[in-house]
Structure formats: structure tokens, C-alpha cells
């Protein structure tokens, strides 16, 4: 333990205040972005849960609304990830080997867990949606083939009926 303390004080002595301030700023910004990304994934998971209910209920308008919201959240996730990637490289390049920052690995682990959960739920919703689309196509096909359905072909089109009616009788 005494060796680690000596090593840490030697590292601290070699770091000037500007470099230390840079390390702290990078660490803070990196943790903030990871937290924001984690929150985005949580909101995405909530949306996927609600979307599943909408798919099962069959409301097309509600589903369209959820798909639009989903597109915005996913775009937001990708835009934050574009900032996280280079910041993560900076974080690891300026981080000293004696740093004991447990928050970053914990944030990364929870973020990875949320990502995998989002993939699973999104895949499940896609499967539900595909199943629902097949059901709807089958219903449409059945309606088109039903001669008595509204707007469909009438069963009486080819029948021989009178074209003139005697009104004076």
C-alpha cells in the first residue's frame, strides 16, 4: 500500500495543474455524457414497452406516433455516441494508470446492459409487428375475396334482373 501511495504522489508531482485540470474536465464530461446516454436508453426501453402494447392493440395511428418518437430517440442516441467515442479515447489517453475511477466502468457496464436490453426488446417488437402485418394482410385478402363485403364485388352483378320497372301497374 505504501508503494501505491509513493507511486501516486510521484505521478501527482509529475502532473502540472493544467494537465490535472484537463484530466478532471475530460472525466467529468465523459461521465456526464455516459449518464445522458444511459438515460436515453432508459427512455428508449420505456418507449419500446409502450410500443409493444400499441402493436398488440393494433392502433395504426398510435403506432405511427411511437415510431416517430423512436426515430428521434435513436437519432439522439447516435448523436451522443458520436461525441462519446472520441471523448472516451481522450479519457483513456489522459488517465493515469493509478487512477481508481470506478464510476466510469460502472456507467459503461450499465450502459452496455441497457443497450443489449434495447436490442432484445426492439427485436421482439419487430417480430410482433411482422406477425401483426401478416394478420392484417390475411384479413385484407379475406375481405377482398368476400363477395358480400362492403366495397367488394357484389354477388348480384352478373344476375339477370329486370332493368325496367312498371310503375303504373
Coordinates of C-alpha atoms in Angstrom, one line a residue:
X1 CA 0.0 0.0 0.0
X2 CA 2.9 2.3 0.8
X3 CA 4.3 1.7 -2.7
X4 CA 1.0 2.8 -4.3
X5 CA 0.9 6.0 -2.2
X6 CA 4.5 6.8 -3.2
X7 CA 3.7 6.0 -6.9
X8 CA 0.6 8.2 -6.7
X9 CA 2.5 11.2 -5.2
X10 CA 5.2 10.7 -7.8
X11 CA 2.6 10.8 -10.6
X12 CA 0.9 13.8 -9.0
X13 CA 4.3 15.6 -8.8
X14 CA 4.9 15.0 -12.5
X15 CA 1.5 16.4 -13.5
X16 CA 1.2 20.1 -13.6
X17 CA -2.0 21.8 -12.6
X18 CA -3.1 22.5 -16.3
X19 CA -2.9 18.8 -17.1
X20 CA -4.7 17.8 -14.0
X21 CA -7.4 20.3 -14.8
X22 CA -7.7 18.8 -18.3
X23 CA -8.0 15.3 -16.9
X24 CA -10.7 16.3 -14.4
X25 CA -12.6 18.2 -17.2
X26 CA -12.4 15.2 -19.5
X27 CA -13.5 12.8 -16.8
X28 CA -16.4 15.0 -15.7
X29 CA -17.6 15.5 -19.3
X30 CA -17.2 11.8 -20.1
X31 CA -19.3 10.8 -17.0
X32 CA -22.0 13.3 -17.9
X33 CA -22.3 12.0 -21.4
X34 CA -22.4 8.4 -20.3
X35 CA -25.1 9.3 -17.8
X36 CA -27.1 11.1 -20.5
X37 CA -26.7 8.1 -22.9
X38 CA -27.9 5.8 -20.1
X39 CA -30.9 8.0 -19.6
X40 CA -31.7 8.0 -23.4
X41 CA -31.5 4.2 -23.4
X42 CA -33.9 4.0 -20.4
X43 CA -36.4 6.3 -22.2
X44 CA -36.0 4.1 -25.3
X45 CA -36.7 1.0 -23.3
X46 CA -39.8 2.6 -21.9
X47 CA -41.0 3.6 -25.4
X48 CA -40.4 0.0 -26.6
X49 CA -42.6 -1.3 -23.8
X50 CA -45.4 1.1 -24.7
X51 CA -44.9 0.4 -28.4
X52 CA -45.4 -3.3 -27.7
X53 CA -48.8 -2.6 -26.3
X54 CA -49.7 -0.5 -29.3
X55 CA -48.6 -3.2 -31.7
X56 CA -50.7 -5.7 -29.9
X57 CA -53.8 -3.4 -29.8
X58 CA -53.5 -2.7 -33.5
X59 CA -53.9 1.1 -33.4
X60 CA -52.1 2.3 -36.6
X61 CA -52.1 6.0 -35.7
X62 CA -50.7 5.4 -32.2
X63 CA -48.1 3.1 -33.7
X64 CA -47.0 5.7 -36.2
X65 CA -46.6 8.2 -33.3
X66 CA -44.4 5.8 -31.4
X67 CA -42.3 5.0 -34.5
X68 CA -41.7 8.8 -35.0
X69 CA -40.7 9.2 -31.3
X70 CA -38.5 6.1 -31.6
X71 CA -36.7 7.5 -34.6
X72 CA -35.9 10.8 -32.7
X73 CA -34.6 8.9 -29.6
X74 CA -32.4 6.6 -31.8
X75 CA -31.0 9.6 -33.7
X76 CA -30.3 11.3 -30.3
X77 CA -28.6 8.2 -29.1
X78 CA -26.4 8.0 -32.2
X79 CA -25.5 11.7 -32.0
X80 CA -24.4 11.4 -28.3
X81 CA -22.4 8.3 -29.2
X82 CA -20.5 10.3 -31.8
X83 CA -19.3 12.6 -29.0
X84 CA -18.7 9.8 -26.5
X85 CA -16.4 7.8 -28.7
X86 CA -13.7 10.5 -29.1
X87 CA -14.1 11.6 -25.6
X88 CA -13.6 8.1 -24.4
X89 CA -10.3 7.9 -26.3
X90 CA -9.2 11.2 -24.7
X91 CA -10.2 9.9 -21.3
X92 CA -8.1 6.8 -21.6
X93 CA -5.2 8.7 -23.1
X94 CA -5.0 11.3 -20.3
X95 CA -5.9 9.0 -17.5
X96 CA -3.1 7.9 -15.3
X97 CA -2.7 4.2 -14.6
X98 CA -3.0 4.8 -10.8
X99 CA -6.5 6.4 -11.2
X100 CA -9.1 4.5 -9.3
X101 CA -12.2 5.8 -11.2
X102 CA -14.8 3.1 -10.5
X103 CA -17.7 5.3 -11.7
X104 CA -16.7 5.2 -15.4
X105 CA -16.6 1.3 -15.6
X106 CA -19.9 1.1 -13.7
X107 CA -21.5 3.6 -16.1
X108 CA -20.2 1.8 -19.1
X109 CA -21.4 -1.6 -17.7
X110 CA -24.9 -0.2 -17.0
X111 CA -25.0 1.4 -20.5
X112 CA -24.0 -1.9 -22.2
X113 CA -26.6 -3.7 -20.2
X114 CA -29.3 -1.2 -21.4
X115 CA -28.0 -1.4 -25.0
X116 CA -28.4 -5.2 -25.0
X117 CA -31.8 -5.0 -23.4
X118 CA -32.9 -2.4 -26.0
X119 CA -31.7 -4.7 -28.8
X120 CA -33.7 -7.6 -27.4
X121 CA -36.9 -5.6 -26.9
X122 CA -36.6 -3.9 -30.3
X123 CA -36.2 -7.3 -32.0
X124 CA -39.2 -8.6 -30.1
X125 CA -41.3 -5.6 -31.2
X126 CA -40.2 -6.1 -34.8
X127 CA -41.3 -9.7 -34.6
X128 CA -44.6 -8.7 -33.1
X129 CA -45.1 -6.1 -35.8
X130 CA -44.3 -8.6 -38.6
X131 CA -46.8 -11.0 -37.1
X132 CA -49.4 -8.3 -36.9
X133 CA -48.7 -7.2 -40.5
X134 CA -49.2 -10.8 -41.7
X135 CA -52.5 -10.9 -39.8
X136 CA -53.7 -7.7 -41.4
X137 CA -52.7 -8.9 -44.9
X138 CA -54.7 -12.1 -44.3
X139 CA -57.7 -10.0 -43.2
X140 CA -57.4 -7.8 -46.2
X141 CA -57.2 -10.8 -48.5
X142 CA -60.2 -12.3 -46.9
X143 CA -62.2 -9.1 -47.3
X144 CA -61.3 -8.8 -50.9
X145 CA -62.5 -12.3 -51.6
X146 CA -65.7 -11.9 -49.7
X147 CA -68.5 -11.1 -52.3
X148 CA -70.7 -9.6 -49.5
X149 CA -68.1 -7.3 -48.0
X150 CA -68.7 -3.5 -48.2
X151 CA -67.0 -2.1 -51.2
X152 CA -66.2 -5.5 -52.6
X153 CA -67.6 -7.1 -55.7
X154 CA -71.4 -7.7 -55.4
X155 CA -72.8 -11.2 -55.9
X156 CA -75.6 -9.7 -57.9
X157 CA -73.6 -8.0 -60.6
X158 CA -74.0 -10.9 -63.0
X159 CA -77.5 -11.9 -62.1
X160 CA -80.3 -11.5 -64.5
X161 CA -82.7 -8.9 -63.1
X162 CA -85.2 -6.5 -64.6
X163 CA -83.8 -3.3 -65.8
X164 CA -87.2 -1.6 -66.2
X165 CA -89.9 -1.4 -63.5
X166 CA -93.6 -0.9 -64.3
X167 CA -94.7 1.9 -62.0
X168 CA -98.3 2.1 -63.3
X169 CA -99.1 -1.4 -62.6

